[in-house]
Tab-separated table of C-alpha atoms and ligand atoms in Angstrom:
chain	number	residue	atom	x	y	z
B	1	MET	CA	0.167	-0.270	-0.280
B	2	THR	CA	1.155	2.719	-0.790
B	3	GLY	CA	0.831	6.978	-3.165
B	4	ASN	CA	1.984	7.435	-6.732
B	5	HIS	CA	5.260	8.319	-5.640
B	6	ASP	CA	7.113	5.528	-6.765
B	7	LYS	CA	5.563	3.033	-9.206
B	8	SER	CA	7.953	0.836	-9.984
B	9	ALA	CA	8.305	0.338	-6.576
B	10	LEU	CA	4.341	-0.446	-6.131
B	11	GLU	CA	4.783	-2.487	-8.861
B	12	GLN	CA	6.623	-5.095	-7.618
B	13	VAL	CA	4.754	-5.390	-4.119
B	14	TYR	CA	1.986	-5.727	-6.437
B	15	ALA	CA	3.050	-7.947	-8.678
B	16	ALA	CA	4.778	-10.539	-5.773
B	17	ARG	CA	3.539	-14.394	-6.741
B	18	SER	CA	4.863	-15.383	-3.658
B	19	ALA	CA	6.039	-14.385	0.238
B	20	ASP	CA	9.037	-14.288	-1.085
B	21	GLU	CA	9.236	-12.465	-4.361
B	22	LEU	CA	6.481	-9.886	-2.225
B	23	ALA	CA	9.587	-9.361	0.861
B	24	GLN	CA	12.031	-8.849	-1.857
B	25	ALA	CA	9.999	-6.044	-3.237
B	26	TYR	CA	9.702	-4.696	-0.274
B	27	ALA	CA	13.657	-5.221	0.451
B	28	ALA	CA	13.952	-2.774	-2.863
B	29	TRP	CA	11.075	-0.277	-1.146
B	30	SER	CA	12.549	-0.232	2.393
B	31	ASN	CA	14.866	2.957	2.401
B	32	ALA	CA	12.306	4.853	0.910
B	33	TYR	CA	9.432	3.557	2.109
B	34	ASP	CA	9.168	6.122	4.882
B	35	ARG	CA	9.076	9.002	3.168
B	36	GLU	CA	6.870	7.632	0.749
B	37	THR	CA	4.497	6.616	2.582
B	38	ALA	CA	4.489	9.864	4.439
B	39	ALA	CA	4.371	12.264	0.478
B	40	SER	CA	0.992	10.064	0.844
B	41	GLY	CA	-0.323	11.260	4.136
B	42	TYR	CA	-0.144	7.142	5.025
B	43	CYS	CA	-1.618	7.819	8.264
B	44	LEU	CA	-2.865	3.492	9.681
B	45	PRO	CA	0.511	3.333	12.388
B	46	PHE	CA	-0.298	6.309	13.766
B	47	MET	CA	-4.273	6.069	13.634
B	48	THR	CA	-3.064	2.738	15.149
B	49	THR	CA	-2.011	4.284	18.070
B	50	SER	CA	-5.649	5.725	19.259
B	51	TRP	CA	-7.009	1.335	19.796
B	52	VAL	CA	-3.963	0.340	21.270
B	53	ALA	CA	-4.794	3.771	23.550
B	54	ARG	CA	-8.258	3.008	23.797
B	55	TYR	CA	-7.798	-1.475	24.743
B	56	VAL	CA	-4.920	-1.940	26.186
B	57	PRO	CA	-3.744	-1.113	29.421
B	58	ARG	CA	0.528	0.996	29.566
B	59	ASP	CA	1.073	-1.824	32.225
B	60	ALA	CA	-0.635	-4.862	30.015
B	61	GLY	CA	2.672	-6.694	28.769
B	62	ALA	CA	4.198	-6.520	25.772
B	63	LEU	CA	3.714	-5.973	22.705
B	64	LEU	CA	3.703	-6.772	18.539
B	65	ASP	CA	3.957	-5.141	15.489
B	66	ALA	CA	2.591	-7.659	13.484
B	67	GLY	CA	4.187	-6.850	10.484
B	68	CYS	CA	5.637	-3.794	11.423
B	69	GLY	CA	8.209	-3.268	8.697
B	70	THR	CA	10.288	0.115	9.013
B	71	GLY	CA	7.778	0.550	12.698
B	72	LEU	CA	6.530	3.569	11.934
B	73	SER	CA	4.083	2.450	15.224
B	74	GLY	CA	7.055	2.288	17.199
B	75	PRO	CA	7.951	5.548	18.137
B	76	TYR	CA	4.472	6.917	18.824
B	77	LEU	CA	3.178	4.087	20.721
B	78	TRP	CA	6.650	4.951	23.581
B	79	ALA	CA	5.252	8.031	23.834
B	80	LEU	CA	2.793	6.925	25.575
B	81	GLY	CA	4.074	4.949	27.572
B	82	TYR	CA	3.967	1.367	25.624
B	83	THR	CA	8.199	0.982	26.541
B	84	ASN	CA	7.353	-3.801	25.874
B	85	ILE	CA	7.355	-4.142	22.473
B	86	ASP	CA	8.419	-5.787	19.628
B	87	GLY	CA	7.918	-6.339	15.649
B	88	LEU	CA	7.112	-9.061	13.436
B	89	ASP	CA	7.898	-8.921	9.643
B	90	PHE	CA	9.233	-11.298	6.381
B	91	SER	CA	11.688	-8.300	5.515
B	92	GLU	CA	14.908	-7.957	6.709
B	93	GLU	CA	15.482	-4.665	5.871
B	94	MET	CA	12.245	-3.731	6.922
B	95	LEU	CA	13.443	-4.760	10.491
B	96	ALA	CA	16.669	-3.500	9.813
B	97	LEU	CA	15.048	0.756	9.529
B	98	ALA	CA	12.383	-0.393	12.890
B	99	ALA	CA	15.863	-1.724	14.498
B	100	ALA	CA	17.114	1.579	14.140
B	101	ARG	CA	14.473	4.081	16.145
B	102	GLY	CA	14.464	2.394	19.404
B	103	ALA	CA	11.257	2.088	20.333
B	104	TYR	CA	10.955	-2.044	19.682
B	105	ARG	CA	12.603	-4.406	22.304
B	106	GLU	CA	12.669	-7.904	20.289
B	107	LEU	CA	12.534	-8.071	16.349
B	108	ARG	CA	12.200	-11.312	14.709
B	109	ARG	CA	11.505	-12.435	11.367
B	110	ALA	CA	9.003	-14.249	10.760
B	111	THR	CA	6.111	-14.689	7.542
B	112	LEU	CA	2.013	-14.618	9.022
B	113	GLY	CA	-0.116	-17.376	7.672
B	114	GLU	CA	3.080	-19.479	8.766
B	115	THR	CA	3.712	-20.769	12.926
B	116	LEU	CA	4.687	-17.427	14.743
B	117	PRO	CA	7.965	-17.957	16.627
B	118	TRP	CA	6.706	-17.422	20.547
B	119	PRO	CA	4.171	-19.935	23.097
B	120	ASP	CA	1.143	-19.710	23.535
B	121	ASN	CA	-0.317	-16.452	25.459
B	122	HIS	CA	2.891	-15.248	24.931
B	123	TYR	CA	1.278	-11.455	24.270
B	124	ALA	CA	-0.307	-8.312	25.841
B	125	ALA	CA	-2.196	-8.010	23.100
B	126	PHE	CA	-0.661	-7.856	18.822
B	127	PHE	CA	-1.460	-5.016	16.561
B	128	SER	CA	-0.808	-5.030	12.787
B	129	THR	CA	-0.710	-1.809	9.708
B	130	GLY	CA	-0.979	-2.882	6.638
B	131	VAL	CA	-0.908	-5.133	6.137
B	132	PHE	CA	-4.136	-6.712	5.624
B	133	THR	CA	-3.966	-6.261	1.969
B	134	GLU	CA	-4.178	-7.388	-2.138
B	135	GLY	CA	-1.310	-10.290	-2.497
B	136	HIS	CA	-0.162	-10.233	1.470
B	137	ALA	CA	-0.554	-11.606	4.999
B	138	PRO	CA	-3.112	-14.667	4.853
B	139	ALA	CA	-6.939	-14.130	7.031
B	140	SER	CA	-5.320	-17.406	8.171
B	141	SER	CA	-2.054	-15.894	9.398
B	142	LEU	CA	-5.449	-15.020	12.531
B	143	ASP	CA	-4.724	-17.627	14.432
B	144	GLU	CA	-2.114	-18.003	14.710
B	145	LEU	CA	-1.844	-14.319	16.061
B	146	VAL	CA	-4.125	-15.305	18.389
B	147	ARG	CA	-2.534	-18.307	20.722
B	148	ILE	CA	0.462	-15.969	20.739
B	149	THR	CA	-2.207	-13.882	22.586
B	150	ARG	CA	-3.114	-14.294	25.632
B	151	PRO	CA	-6.719	-14.190	27.176
B	152	GLY	CA	-7.739	-10.573	27.849
B	153	GLY	CA	-6.033	-9.869	25.582
B	154	HIS	CA	-6.638	-7.425	22.366
B	155	ALA	CA	-6.197	-8.205	18.443
B	156	ILE	CA	-6.246	-4.590	16.975
B	157	PHE	CA	-5.761	-4.801	13.295
B	158	THR	CA	-7.130	-2.719	10.021
B	159	VAL	CA	-8.112	-5.054	7.027
B	160	ARG	CA	-8.516	-3.027	3.441
B	161	ASP	CA	-11.484	-2.909	1.804
B	162	THR	CA	-11.189	-4.394	-1.384
B	163	VAL	CA	-9.959	-7.949	0.642
B	164	LEU	CA	-12.398	-7.629	3.915
B	165	ASP	CA	-14.519	-10.233	1.557
B	166	SER	CA	-12.445	-11.495	-0.815
B	167	GLY	CA	-10.224	-12.757	1.172
B	168	GLU	CA	-13.064	-15.142	3.335
B	169	PHE	CA	-11.838	-12.295	7.152
B	170	ARG	CA	-15.209	-12.008	7.918
B	171	GLU	CA	-15.633	-15.810	7.289
B	172	GLN	CA	-11.871	-15.976	9.956
B	173	PHE	CA	-13.942	-13.566	12.196
B	174	SER	CA	-16.867	-15.462	12.510
B	175	ALA	CA	-14.979	-18.997	12.873
B	176	LEU	CA	-12.478	-17.746	15.369
B	177	GLU	CA	-15.445	-16.875	17.166
B	178	LYS	CA	-17.486	-19.199	17.154
B	179	ALA	CA	-14.027	-21.770	18.674
B	180	GLY	CA	-14.445	-19.378	21.505
B	181	ARG	CA	-10.934	-18.119	20.922
B	182	TRP	CA	-12.277	-14.280	20.571
B	183	ARG	CA	-14.643	-11.856	20.690
B	184	PRO	CA	-15.856	-9.060	18.747
B	185	VAL	CA	-15.269	-5.523	20.433
B	186	GLU	CA	-14.562	-2.655	18.749
B	187	GLU	CA	-15.455	-2.428	14.283
B	188	SER	CA	-15.008	1.654	12.319
B	189	PRO	CA	-16.212	3.264	9.957
B	190	PRO	CA	-13.833	2.860	6.393
B	191	PHE	CA	-11.472	5.866	6.110
B	192	ARG	CA	-8.911	6.567	4.088
B	193	ALA	CA	-5.437	4.771	4.915
B	194	PHE	CA	-4.155	7.918	2.961
B	195	ALA	CA	-4.674	11.773	3.716
B	196	VAL	CA	-3.073	13.112	0.833
B	197	ALA	CA	-3.265	10.574	-2.292
B	198	GLU	CA	-5.432	8.276	-3.163
B	199	PRO	CA	-9.365	8.652	-1.478
B	200	GLU	CA	-10.351	5.946	-2.982
B	201	VAL	CA	-7.793	3.580	-0.770
B	202	LEU	CA	-10.171	2.544	2.529
B	203	VAL	CA	-9.635	0.364	5.600
B	204	GLN	CA	-11.547	-0.478	8.638
B	205	ALA	CA	-9.626	-1.349	12.150
B	206	PHE	CA	-11.375	-3.955	14.244
B	207	VAL	CA	-10.701	-4.874	17.741
B	208	PHE	CA	-10.532	-7.967	19.183
B	209	GLU	CA	-10.910	-9.628	22.514
B	210	VAL	CA	-8.847	-12.554	22.676
B	211	ILE	CA	-10.403	-15.100	25.011
N	301	SAM	C1	2.640	-1.747	3.911
N	301	SAM	S1	4.055	-2.628	4.590
N	301	SAM	C2	3.021	-1.930	6.403
N	301	SAM	C3	3.994	-1.672	8.002
N	301	SAM	C4	4.071	-1.295	9.329
N	301	SAM	N1	2.935	-2.600	9.273
N	301	SAM	C5	3.066	0.494	7.855
N	301	SAM	O1	1.847	0.149	8.180
N	301	SAM	O2	3.929	1.296	8.212
N	301	SAM	C6	3.262	-3.964	4.658
N	301	SAM	C7	4.619	-4.906	6.199
N	301	SAM	O3	3.774	-6.923	5.825
N	301	SAM	C8	5.057	-7.080	5.476
N	301	SAM	N2	4.224	-8.205	4.981
N	301	SAM	C9	4.053	-9.075	4.334
N	301	SAM	N3	3.519	-9.300	4.133
N	301	SAM	C10	3.599	-10.160	4.909
N	301	SAM	C11	3.479	-11.541	5.949
N	301	SAM	N4	3.424	-12.716	4.887
N	301	SAM	N5	3.989	-12.309	7.111
N	301	SAM	C12	5.021	-10.615	7.290
N	301	SAM	N6	5.258	-9.908	6.769
N	301	SAM	C13	4.961	-9.551	6.099
N	301	SAM	C14	6.530	-6.373	4.976
N	301	SAM	O4	6.996	-6.542	4.425
N	301	SAM	C15	5.408	-5.102	4.490
N	301	SAM	O5	6.669	-4.876	5.911
């Protein structure tokens, strides 16, 4: 997800046909990512801090930024008093930039949609922005993210409108609810992911409480 400023980077991201290709596309884009998304008014890493602050006490424990990218959320959550944040991403290059911000305790290379390298009930909450979108992490990623979040913890993430149904996110939400693994807490109306460019790119934020 990005603006119109570097079509080649965007084209590589959307042309990716596998996790490896997508990780390579982000590697190529990593150094320009912050500048280009800022120019487009990309707001999701900053907006998500509102939902974290609404539902997660500062002393709740460790938080996971799932698909943290360059770690745009970290410093702003830190400023709000959340100083125990980990991140995962499948791009080493994006993780290196996140590490340079100094706001993350641990950063690990891991792939959403595969088994995650943490034990059950490890995190007080996870949050994720811009990752549940076209050609990115599948709805099935939520299984593992919920597994590593403790009961009473929260799942806070955005989903792009174009994949909500086609990517079977709604089905996954219901399946996890029917299995007694989480309950819905809040669903935002659709809103723009970019304040400046691409008004057609809409996302919704979702909050669930893990049971
Ligand atoms: C649009 S960026 C969002 C990064 C950050 N959350 C933000 O909002 O700026 C998408 C990120 O998800 C990562 N990503 C995409 N699919 C992934 C997957 N299946 N597993 C792990 N990371 C993934 C990419 O490497 C990239 O860093």
